[in-house]
Amino acid sequence: MTPDDADYPRAVRDAPTLGALDDHLVDCRACPRLVAWREQVGVVRRASFREDTYWARPVPGFGDERAGILVVGLAPAAHGANRTGRMFTGDRSGDFLFAAMHRTGLANQATSVRADDGLRLTGIRVTAPVRCAPPDNKPLPEERRRCGPYLEREVELLGETVRVAVVLGGFGWQALLSTLAEQGWDVPRPRPRFAHGAEVTLRRRAPAAVGEPGDRTLTVLGCFHVSQQNTFTGRLTPAMLDDVLLRARHLAGLGDPDA
């Protein structure tokens, strides 16, 4: 199986660590449309970034490897993460997101400019259901399904430390609930609808095999996406995002950020 094969992402289900997951991910070329787009963007660059060397590959998750909170948002931006190689880094959406994490004690700084800028996350990790920048920011359903094993394995490798998932936008909401249902979480049917401030607690019973982890719970919180369309129009304000992250801190048992 080569990185160009449509089934290539399935092989990641045996990745033993997050590092091994990332090593496999960055070589993936399983979605021809996304490969062509991300590489084209890296050659035909935005004028303000014409001197930059674009990452132009799938983007790994970023943050604490023992996170209590997992943030799941739509795919990397063409001139943001597709340029810098780090989730929500190098664009205004990332500025909005990481500034909120800094205010709520989850990040050591309020800016996210490039992959080596010193940003560190504590208790939280950021990922996406599709790891390549898609044309018009709209991945196709089959691209989400093909990329799904990466999100599935990342959730598994984070293990019992993750107690809360903050989902940015309806696409991420549906993608994460699909992944969790496939993993055996008791996702209701019909599935809960996305809304800002939505809160759903899921349970997963322990497998019968000896040595498997015990019963677990995961609370899924809905939040409008940090897209410029939402933040510039005031549909999502800094206070609204702070409230969601503070709720996530509380549910994850991370305590008061001012303590």
Tab-separated table of C-alpha atoms in Angstrom:
chain	number	residue	atom	x	y	z
A	1	MET	CA	0.000	0.000	0.000
A	2	THR	CA	1.425	3.361	-1.065
A	3	PRO	CA	0.497	6.895	0.061
A	4	ASP	CA	-1.418	7.329	-3.230
A	5	ASP	CA	-3.775	4.422	-2.492
A	6	ALA	CA	-7.316	5.313	-1.444
A	7	ASP	CA	-7.033	2.794	1.409
A	8	TYR	CA	-3.737	4.199	2.713
A	9	PRO	CA	-5.303	5.961	5.741
A	10	ARG	CA	-6.718	2.657	7.013
A	11	ALA	CA	-3.210	1.408	7.778
A	12	VAL	CA	-2.870	4.079	10.458
A	13	ARG	CA	-5.195	2.146	12.747
A	14	ASP	CA	-2.123	0.279	14.033
A	15	ALA	CA	-0.058	3.427	14.747
A	16	PRO	CA	1.362	2.913	18.267
A	17	THR	CA	1.913	6.600	19.124
A	18	LEU	CA	0.811	10.070	18.070
A	19	GLY	CA	4.263	10.551	16.534
A	20	ALA	CA	3.821	7.454	14.398
A	21	LEU	CA	0.358	8.670	13.420
A	22	ASP	CA	1.816	12.008	12.272
A	23	ASP	CA	4.630	10.325	10.330
A	24	HIS	CA	2.078	8.274	8.414
A	25	LEU	CA	-0.300	11.185	7.904
A	26	VAL	CA	2.116	13.651	6.303
A	27	ASP	CA	2.857	11.223	3.469
A	28	CYS	CA	-0.817	10.608	2.610
A	29	ARG	CA	-1.877	11.278	-1.006
A	30	ALA	CA	-5.105	9.271	-0.966
A	31	CYS	CA	-7.426	12.092	-2.131
A	32	PRO	CA	-6.294	13.259	-5.611
A	33	ARG	CA	-8.428	16.422	-5.595
A	34	LEU	CA	-7.033	17.564	-2.253
A	35	VAL	CA	-3.453	16.680	-3.186
A	36	ALA	CA	-3.721	18.727	-6.386
A	37	TRP	CA	-5.243	21.717	-4.577
A	38	ARG	CA	-2.887	21.854	-1.595
A	39	GLU	CA	0.152	21.597	-3.885
A	40	GLN	CA	-1.192	24.155	-6.365
A	41	VAL	CA	-1.732	26.639	-3.533
A	42	GLY	CA	1.843	26.036	-2.430
A	43	VAL	CA	3.133	27.041	-5.867
A	44	VAL	CA	0.677	29.821	-6.768
A	45	ARG	CA	1.110	31.609	-3.455
A	46	ARG	CA	-0.747	34.550	-2.018
A	47	ALA	CA	1.232	37.705	-2.710
A	48	SER	CA	1.745	38.459	0.984
A	49	PHE	CA	3.389	35.041	1.433
A	50	ARG	CA	5.296	34.771	-1.857
A	51	GLU	CA	8.623	34.362	-0.039
A	52	ASP	CA	7.315	31.538	2.173
A	53	THR	CA	7.897	27.848	1.560
A	54	TYR	CA	4.481	26.252	1.898
A	55	TRP	CA	3.998	23.022	3.855
A	56	ALA	CA	1.416	21.830	1.253
A	57	ARG	CA	0.930	18.434	2.930
A	58	PRO	CA	-1.602	16.931	5.345
A	59	VAL	CA	-1.493	18.741	8.701
A	60	PRO	CA	-1.088	16.782	11.974
A	61	GLY	CA	-2.916	17.545	15.190
A	62	PHE	CA	-1.211	19.927	17.588
A	63	GLY	CA	-1.070	20.328	21.347
A	64	ASP	CA	-0.882	18.395	24.597
A	65	GLU	CA	-0.432	14.649	24.094
A	66	ARG	CA	-2.296	14.079	27.362
A	67	ALA	CA	-5.040	16.572	26.657
A	68	GLY	CA	-8.260	16.683	28.635
A	69	ILE	CA	-9.883	18.743	25.859
A	70	LEU	CA	-9.849	17.984	22.130
A	71	VAL	CA	-10.818	20.763	19.687
A	72	VAL	CA	-12.114	19.497	16.343
A	73	GLY	CA	-12.544	22.005	13.500
A	74	LEU	CA	-12.879	22.087	9.742
A	75	ALA	CA	-9.935	21.403	7.486
A	76	PRO	CA	-6.696	23.444	7.279
A	77	ALA	CA	-6.832	26.831	5.558
A	78	ALA	CA	-5.067	27.122	2.204
A	79	HIS	CA	-2.766	29.956	3.323
A	80	GLY	CA	-2.864	29.152	7.043
A	81	ALA	CA	-2.068	25.611	8.187
A	82	ASN	CA	-1.403	24.510	4.599
A	83	ARG	CA	1.362	27.127	4.568
A	84	THR	CA	2.756	26.768	8.093
A	85	GLY	CA	2.205	23.053	8.732
A	86	ARG	CA	0.443	23.570	12.072
A	87	MET	CA	-3.268	23.547	12.839
A	88	PHE	CA	-4.926	26.988	12.883
A	89	THR	CA	-1.579	28.724	12.494
A	90	GLY	CA	-0.834	31.696	10.277
A	91	ASP	CA	-4.327	33.061	9.676
A	92	ARG	CA	-6.942	35.154	11.460
A	93	SER	CA	-9.019	32.152	12.482
A	94	GLY	CA	-6.042	30.844	14.407
A	95	ASP	CA	-5.409	34.263	15.918
A	96	PHE	CA	-8.962	34.269	17.260
A	97	LEU	CA	-8.790	30.695	18.569
A	98	PHE	CA	-5.405	30.820	20.283
A	99	ALA	CA	-6.064	34.241	21.799
A	100	ALA	CA	-9.075	32.652	23.509
A	101	MET	CA	-6.973	29.711	24.667
A	102	HIS	CA	-4.467	32.145	26.138
A	103	ARG	CA	-7.190	34.068	27.973
A	104	THR	CA	-8.531	30.826	29.422
A	105	GLY	CA	-5.153	29.464	30.528
A	106	LEU	CA	-4.777	26.782	27.865
A	107	ALA	CA	-1.993	28.396	25.799
A	108	ASN	CA	1.221	30.132	26.828
A	109	GLN	CA	0.794	32.942	24.275
A	110	ALA	CA	-2.002	34.615	22.340
A	111	THR	CA	-0.515	34.394	18.847
A	112	SER	CA	0.108	31.552	16.424
A	113	VAL	CA	2.239	32.761	13.528
A	114	ARG	CA	4.434	29.833	12.491
A	115	ALA	CA	5.269	26.312	13.601
A	116	ASP	CA	8.414	27.362	15.521
A	117	ASP	CA	6.983	30.427	17.314
A	118	GLY	CA	7.098	28.864	20.789
A	119	LEU	CA	3.362	28.298	21.206
A	120	ARG	CA	2.560	25.566	23.731
A	121	LEU	CA	-0.839	24.210	24.686
A	122	THR	CA	-1.612	22.739	28.101
A	123	GLY	CA	-4.511	20.381	28.639
A	124	ILE	CA	-5.835	20.866	25.104
A	125	ARG	CA	-5.171	19.591	21.594
A	126	VAL	CA	-6.393	20.808	18.197
A	127	THR	CA	-7.195	18.562	15.250
A	128	ALA	CA	-9.411	18.305	12.166
A	129	PRO	CA	-11.612	15.684	10.485
A	130	VAL	CA	-9.925	16.417	7.119
A	131	ARG	CA	-6.183	17.122	7.156
A	132	CYS	CA	-5.668	18.777	3.744
A	133	ALA	CA	-6.807	22.211	2.604
A	134	PRO	CA	-9.870	21.722	0.344
A	135	PRO	CA	-11.002	23.963	-2.513
A	136	ASP	CA	-13.500	26.581	-1.270
A	137	ASN	CA	-13.003	25.180	2.261
A	138	LYS	CA	-15.454	22.401	1.351
A	139	PRO	CA	-14.175	18.817	1.585
A	140	LEU	CA	-16.329	16.202	-0.104
A	141	PRO	CA	-18.122	13.532	1.973
A	142	GLU	CA	-15.915	10.782	0.541
A	143	GLU	CA	-12.801	12.798	1.486
A	144	ARG	CA	-14.053	13.043	5.069
A	145	ARG	CA	-14.684	9.301	5.140
A	146	ARG	CA	-11.293	8.520	3.624
A	147	CYS	CA	-9.512	10.739	6.151
A	148	GLY	CA	-11.607	9.419	9.040
A	149	PRO	CA	-9.122	6.798	10.303
A	150	TYR	CA	-6.679	9.576	11.282
A	151	LEU	CA	-9.210	11.253	13.570
A	152	GLU	CA	-10.329	7.883	14.889
A	153	ARG	CA	-6.799	6.794	15.780
A	154	GLU	CA	-5.945	10.177	17.301
A	155	VAL	CA	-8.938	9.909	19.630
A	156	GLU	CA	-7.917	6.370	20.566
A	157	LEU	CA	-4.305	7.324	21.262
A	158	LEU	CA	-5.329	10.240	23.477
A	159	GLY	CA	-7.173	7.619	25.490
A	160	GLU	CA	-8.805	8.254	28.819
A	161	THR	CA	-7.269	11.693	29.318
A	162	VAL	CA	-9.743	13.295	26.885
A	163	ARG	CA	-12.986	14.077	28.663
A	164	VAL	CA	-14.335	16.906	26.496
A	165	ALA	CA	-14.477	17.584	22.752
A	166	VAL	CA	-15.085	21.150	21.591
A	167	VAL	CA	-16.376	20.996	18.024
A	168	LEU	CA	-16.086	24.056	15.785
A	169	GLY	CA	-18.947	24.074	13.295
A	170	GLY	CA	-21.480	21.643	11.920
A	171	PHE	CA	-19.084	19.779	9.600
A	172	GLY	CA	-16.791	18.884	12.475
A	173	TRP	CA	-19.782	17.989	14.659
A	174	GLN	CA	-21.088	15.418	12.202
A	175	ALA	CA	-17.612	14.062	11.493
A	176	LEU	CA	-16.740	13.568	15.165
A	177	LEU	CA	-20.091	11.975	16.023
A	178	SER	CA	-19.641	9.571	13.095
A	179	THR	CA	-16.165	8.663	14.342
A	180	LEU	CA	-17.364	8.161	17.909
A	181	ALA	CA	-20.295	5.999	16.774
A	182	GLU	CA	-17.874	3.797	14.831
A	183	GLN	CA	-15.765	3.449	17.990
A	184	GLY	CA	-18.707	2.206	20.025
A	185	TRP	CA	-19.777	5.373	21.825
A	186	ASP	CA	-23.521	5.547	22.489
A	187	VAL	CA	-24.283	8.336	20.013
A	188	PRO	CA	-28.089	8.843	20.019
A	189	ARG	CA	-30.234	8.316	16.951
A	190	PRO	CA	-31.260	10.632	15.490
A	191	ARG	CA	-27.935	12.299	16.145
A	192	PRO	CA	-27.938	15.489	18.205
A	193	ARG	CA	-28.040	18.589	16.028
A	194	PHE	CA	-25.199	21.065	16.005
A	195	ALA	CA	-25.727	24.403	17.720
A	196	HIS	CA	-23.496	26.880	19.467
A	197	GLY	CA	-23.587	25.914	23.126
A	198	ALA	CA	-24.907	22.406	22.439
A	199	GLU	CA	-23.758	19.896	25.059
A	200	VAL	CA	-24.052	16.121	24.758
A	201	THR	CA	-22.543	13.542	27.111
A	202	LEU	CA	-21.736	10.188	25.519
A	203	ARG	CA	-20.808	6.900	27.142
A	204	ARG	CA	-18.716	4.015	25.999
A	205	ARG	CA	-18.931	0.704	27.813
A	206	ALA	CA	-15.778	-1.241	28.534
A	207	PRO	CA	-15.020	-4.098	26.111
A	208	ALA	CA	-15.216	-7.578	27.565
A	209	ALA	CA	-11.511	-8.263	26.957
A	210	VAL	CA	-9.296	-8.347	30.026
A	211	GLY	CA	-7.061	-5.302	30.348
A	212	GLU	CA	-9.293	-2.978	28.334
A	213	PRO	CA	-10.103	0.433	29.848
A	214	GLY	CA	-13.264	0.793	31.898
A	215	ASP	CA	-16.472	2.606	31.034
A	216	ARG	CA	-15.834	6.158	29.837
A	217	THR	CA	-17.749	9.368	29.270
A	218	LEU	CA	-17.075	12.160	26.804
A	219	THR	CA	-18.882	15.492	26.703
A	220	VAL	CA	-19.180	17.067	23.261
A	221	LEU	CA	-19.620	20.854	23.161
A	222	GLY	CA	-20.730	22.777	20.077
A	223	CYS	CA	-19.172	26.118	19.116
A	224	PHE	CA	-19.513	28.233	16.007
A	225	HIS	CA	-16.432	27.910	13.821
A	226	VAL	CA	-13.699	30.533	14.220
A	227	SER	CA	-13.953	31.428	10.528
A	228	GLN	CA	-13.616	35.073	9.543
A	229	GLN	CA	-17.202	34.938	8.302
A	230	ASN	CA	-18.333	34.232	11.874
A	231	THR	CA	-15.864	36.387	13.799
A	232	PHE	CA	-16.018	39.470	11.570
A	233	THR	CA	-19.818	39.531	11.647
A	234	GLY	CA	-20.047	39.003	15.401
A	235	ARG	CA	-21.817	35.674	15.107
A	236	LEU	CA	-18.971	34.349	17.267
A	237	THR	CA	-17.512	36.818	19.755
A	238	PRO	CA	-14.429	36.411	21.967
A	239	ALA	CA	-16.694	36.155	25.020
A	240	MET	CA	-18.734	33.376	23.412
A	241	LEU	CA	-15.632	31.336	22.646
A	242	ASP	CA	-14.184	31.975	26.103
A	243	ASP	CA	-17.398	30.679	27.670
A	244	VAL	CA	-17.172	27.414	25.718
A	245	LEU	CA	-13.505	26.901	26.608
A	246	LEU	CA	-14.116	27.670	30.277
A	247	ARG	CA	-16.977	25.171	30.283
A	248	ALA	CA	-14.657	22.622	28.699
A	249	ARG	CA	-11.996	23.329	31.366
A	250	HIS	CA	-14.538	22.730	34.094
A	251	LEU	CA	-15.845	19.477	32.608
A	252	ALA	CA	-12.306	18.205	31.974
A	253	GLY	CA	-11.337	18.864	35.598
A	254	LEU	CA	-8.625	21.354	34.687
A	255	GLY	CA	-9.635	23.837	37.368
A	256	ASP	CA	-9.875	27.619	37.412
A	257	PRO	CA	-7.387	29.280	35.029
A	258	ASP	CA	-6.813	32.040	37.584
A	259	ALA	CA	-6.093	29.663	40.436
